[in-house]
Amino acid sequence: MKIFLFTICFFLVFCSTHCFSGEKVNYNAYFDMATGHKYVKLDSTTYAEFSKKGEFLKNVPSNLLLLINSSNIYPIPDKSYILYERAAVGTSDHKLIPNEMDHPKGWKAKKIFVSLN
């Protein structure tokens, strides 16, 4: 039984380090639909993570499993838009801004719109 458990643990560790170690993301930006976080490429090995309010959180490696495997993270092509929302008591305002523009202060990222062409 111990050998069986050891074999399974070894396989899982090997697979998690070997199978994804060479994979990297390739787009200039990614959007996490679950959290509203945006990942912007800094160089070939690093992405900057921003909160849905546009605040810098941290730098992450381009081979981060979250970026490679998550079903909630989508690439942001060059010709795309992000819908921002600013909510106040009883009202909410929306802005649709091209991806290349900076995050507006006081607004939260809600959705991404991608061109089909």
PDB file of C-alpha atoms in Angstrom:
ATOM      1  CA  MET A   1       0.000   0.000   0.000  1.00  0.00           C
ATOM      2  CA  LYS A   2       2.836   2.420   0.841  1.00  0.00           C
ATOM      3  CA  ILE A   3       4.514   1.699  -2.490  1.00  0.00           C
ATOM      4  CA  PHE A   4       1.245   2.374  -4.297  1.00  0.00           C
ATOM      5  CA  LEU A   5       0.763   5.725  -2.534  1.00  0.00           C
ATOM      6  CA  PHE A   6       4.399   6.659  -3.127  1.00  0.00           C
ATOM      7  CA  THR A   7       4.027   5.838  -6.833  1.00  0.00           C
ATOM      8  CA  ILE A   8       0.909   7.990  -7.159  1.00  0.00           C
ATOM      9  CA  CYS A   9       2.514  10.913  -5.288  1.00  0.00           C
ATOM     10  CA  PHE A  10       5.670  10.647  -7.395  1.00  0.00           C
ATOM     11  CA  PHE A  11       3.614  10.592 -10.606  1.00  0.00           C
ATOM     12  CA  LEU A  12       1.597  13.667  -9.589  1.00  0.00           C
ATOM     13  CA  VAL A  13       4.705  15.633  -8.609  1.00  0.00           C
ATOM     14  CA  PHE A  14       6.533  14.585 -11.771  1.00  0.00           C
ATOM     15  CA  CYS A  15       3.570  15.452 -13.956  1.00  0.00           C
ATOM     16  CA  SER A  16       3.028  18.859 -12.373  1.00  0.00           C
ATOM     17  CA  THR A  17       6.669  19.863 -12.782  1.00  0.00           C
ATOM     18  CA  HIS A  18       7.468  18.154 -16.065  1.00  0.00           C
ATOM     19  CA  CYS A  19       4.295  18.414 -18.124  1.00  0.00           C
ATOM     20  CA  PHE A  20       3.886  22.170 -17.757  1.00  0.00           C
ATOM     21  CA  SER A  21       7.416  23.390 -17.143  1.00  0.00           C
ATOM     22  CA  GLY A  22       8.022  24.142 -20.825  1.00  0.00           C
ATOM     23  CA  GLU A  23       4.595  25.596 -21.572  1.00  0.00           C
ATOM     24  CA  LYS A  24       4.182  29.326 -21.593  1.00  0.00           C
ATOM     25  CA  VAL A  25       1.433  31.718 -22.493  1.00  0.00           C
ATOM     26  CA  ASN A  26       1.958  33.710 -25.685  1.00  0.00           C
ATOM     27  CA  TYR A  27      -0.528  36.605 -25.780  1.00  0.00           C
ATOM     28  CA  ASN A  28       0.287  40.142 -24.656  1.00  0.00           C
ATOM     29  CA  ALA A  29      -2.597  40.166 -22.175  1.00  0.00           C
ATOM     30  CA  TYR A  30      -5.012  37.795 -20.423  1.00  0.00           C
ATOM     31  CA  PHE A  31      -8.264  38.384 -18.518  1.00  0.00           C
ATOM     32  CA  ASP A  32      -9.531  36.271 -15.602  1.00  0.00           C
ATOM     33  CA  MET A  33     -13.332  36.160 -15.839  1.00  0.00           C
ATOM     34  CA  ALA A  34     -13.700  34.850 -12.264  1.00  0.00           C
ATOM     35  CA  THR A  35     -11.724  37.593 -10.514  1.00  0.00           C
ATOM     36  CA  GLY A  36     -11.606  40.401 -13.094  1.00  0.00           C
ATOM     37  CA  HIS A  37      -7.803  40.387 -12.922  1.00  0.00           C
ATOM     38  CA  LYS A  38      -5.802  41.368 -15.977  1.00  0.00           C
ATOM     39  CA  TYR A  39      -2.369  39.941 -16.798  1.00  0.00           C
ATOM     40  CA  VAL A  40      -0.159  42.119 -19.017  1.00  0.00           C
ATOM     41  CA  LYS A  41       3.058  40.854 -20.605  1.00  0.00           C
ATOM     42  CA  LEU A  42       6.211  42.598 -19.373  1.00  0.00           C
ATOM     43  CA  ASP A  43       8.788  40.396 -21.110  1.00  0.00           C
ATOM     44  CA  SER A  44       9.053  36.824 -22.415  1.00  0.00           C
ATOM     45  CA  THR A  45       9.039  35.326 -18.904  1.00  0.00           C
ATOM     46  CA  THR A  46       6.921  37.696 -16.790  1.00  0.00           C
ATOM     47  CA  TYR A  47       3.376  39.079 -16.624  1.00  0.00           C
ATOM     48  CA  ALA A  48       2.109  41.867 -14.362  1.00  0.00           C
ATOM     49  CA  GLU A  49      -1.126  41.037 -12.530  1.00  0.00           C
ATOM     50  CA  PHE A  50      -3.658  43.841 -11.987  1.00  0.00           C
ATOM     51  CA  SER A  51      -6.812  43.746  -9.862  1.00  0.00           C
ATOM     52  CA  LYS A  52     -10.237  44.465 -11.319  1.00  0.00           C
ATOM     53  CA  LYS A  53      -9.785  48.024 -10.006  1.00  0.00           C
ATOM     54  CA  GLY A  54      -6.572  48.380 -12.026  1.00  0.00           C
ATOM     55  CA  GLU A  55      -4.179  48.210  -9.072  1.00  0.00           C
ATOM     56  CA  PHE A  56      -0.869  46.412  -9.600  1.00  0.00           C
ATOM     57  CA  LEU A  57      -0.765  43.233  -7.506  1.00  0.00           C
ATOM     58  CA  LYS A  58       2.388  41.302  -8.425  1.00  0.00           C
ATOM     59  CA  ASN A  59       4.565  39.924 -11.197  1.00  0.00           C
ATOM     60  CA  VAL A  60       3.909  36.308 -12.195  1.00  0.00           C
ATOM     61  CA  PRO A  61       5.930  33.929 -14.397  1.00  0.00           C
ATOM     62  CA  SER A  62       4.643  33.144 -17.888  1.00  0.00           C
ATOM     63  CA  ASN A  63       4.559  29.423 -17.088  1.00  0.00           C
ATOM     64  CA  LEU A  64       2.230  29.891 -14.091  1.00  0.00           C
ATOM     65  CA  LEU A  65      -0.244  26.982 -14.102  1.00  0.00           C
ATOM     66  CA  LEU A  66      -3.124  29.390 -13.488  1.00  0.00           C
ATOM     67  CA  LEU A  67      -2.418  31.140 -16.801  1.00  0.00           C
ATOM     68  CA  ILE A  68      -1.841  27.901 -18.712  1.00  0.00           C
ATOM     69  CA  ASN A  69      -4.691  25.726 -17.420  1.00  0.00           C
ATOM     70  CA  SER A  70      -7.472  27.861 -15.949  1.00  0.00           C
ATOM     71  CA  SER A  71     -10.841  27.679 -17.664  1.00  0.00           C
ATOM     72  CA  ASN A  72     -11.580  31.230 -16.450  1.00  0.00           C
ATOM     73  CA  ILE A  73      -8.590  32.925 -18.080  1.00  0.00           C
ATOM     74  CA  TYR A  74      -8.908  34.093 -21.683  1.00  0.00           C
ATOM     75  CA  PRO A  75      -6.377  35.732 -23.979  1.00  0.00           C
ATOM     76  CA  ILE A  76      -7.077  39.344 -24.894  1.00  0.00           C
ATOM     77  CA  PRO A  77      -6.402  39.805 -28.617  1.00  0.00           C
ATOM     78  CA  ASP A  78      -5.179  43.187 -29.845  1.00  0.00           C
ATOM     79  CA  LYS A  79      -8.558  44.247 -31.258  1.00  0.00           C
ATOM     80  CA  SER A  80     -10.677  43.816 -28.143  1.00  0.00           C
ATOM     81  CA  TYR A  81     -12.523  45.914 -25.584  1.00  0.00           C
ATOM     82  CA  ILE A  82     -13.047  45.759 -21.831  1.00  0.00           C
ATOM     83  CA  LEU A  83     -16.328  46.783 -20.208  1.00  0.00           C
ATOM     84  CA  TYR A  84     -15.790  48.791 -17.030  1.00  0.00           C
ATOM     85  CA  GLU A  85     -18.406  49.576 -14.396  1.00  0.00           C
ATOM     86  CA  ARG A  86     -18.613  52.234 -11.702  1.00  0.00           C
ATOM     87  CA  ALA A  87     -21.413  51.631  -9.239  1.00  0.00           C
ATOM     88  CA  ALA A  88     -22.912  54.134  -6.858  1.00  0.00           C
ATOM     89  CA  VAL A  89     -25.968  53.836  -4.651  1.00  0.00           C
ATOM     90  CA  GLY A  90     -28.869  53.096  -6.973  1.00  0.00           C
ATOM     91  CA  THR A  91     -26.949  53.693 -10.216  1.00  0.00           C
ATOM     92  CA  SER A  92     -24.192  52.179 -12.286  1.00  0.00           C
ATOM     93  CA  ASP A  93     -22.225  53.652 -15.168  1.00  0.00           C
ATOM     94  CA  HIS A  94     -20.469  51.672 -17.886  1.00  0.00           C
ATOM     95  CA  LYS A  95     -17.552  52.359 -20.237  1.00  0.00           C
ATOM     96  CA  LEU A  96     -16.349  50.254 -23.156  1.00  0.00           C
ATOM     97  CA  ILE A  97     -12.637  50.943 -23.680  1.00  0.00           C
ATOM     98  CA  PRO A  98     -10.105  49.401 -26.101  1.00  0.00           C
ATOM     99  CA  ASN A  99      -7.733  46.960 -24.439  1.00  0.00           C
ATOM    100  CA  GLU A 100      -4.682  49.078 -25.266  1.00  0.00           C
ATOM    101  CA  MET A 101      -5.898  52.002 -23.128  1.00  0.00           C
ATOM    102  CA  ASP A 102      -5.120  52.325 -19.423  1.00  0.00           C
ATOM    103  CA  HIS A 103      -7.552  51.178 -16.751  1.00  0.00           C
ATOM    104  CA  PRO A 104      -9.754  54.145 -15.719  1.00  0.00           C
ATOM    105  CA  LYS A 105      -9.416  55.093 -12.041  1.00  0.00           C
ATOM    106  CA  GLY A 106     -12.410  54.255  -9.886  1.00  0.00           C
ATOM    107  CA  TRP A 107     -13.828  51.759 -12.399  1.00  0.00           C
ATOM    108  CA  LYS A 108     -13.978  47.943 -12.137  1.00  0.00           C
ATOM    109  CA  ALA A 109     -13.355  45.583 -15.063  1.00  0.00           C
ATOM    110  CA  LYS A 110     -16.461  43.486 -15.703  1.00  0.00           C
ATOM    111  CA  LYS A 111     -16.275  41.774 -19.117  1.00  0.00           C
ATOM    112  CA  ILE A 112     -14.152  41.451 -22.213  1.00  0.00           C
ATOM    113  CA  PHE A 113     -15.431  41.855 -25.765  1.00  0.00           C
ATOM    114  CA  VAL A 114     -13.385  40.257 -28.525  1.00  0.00           C
ATOM    115  CA  SER A 115     -13.596  40.947 -32.251  1.00  0.00           C
ATOM    116  CA  LEU A 116     -14.545  37.922 -34.339  1.00  0.00           C
ATOM    117  CA  ASN A 117     -12.532  39.140 -37.346  1.00  0.00           C
TER     118      ASN A 117
END
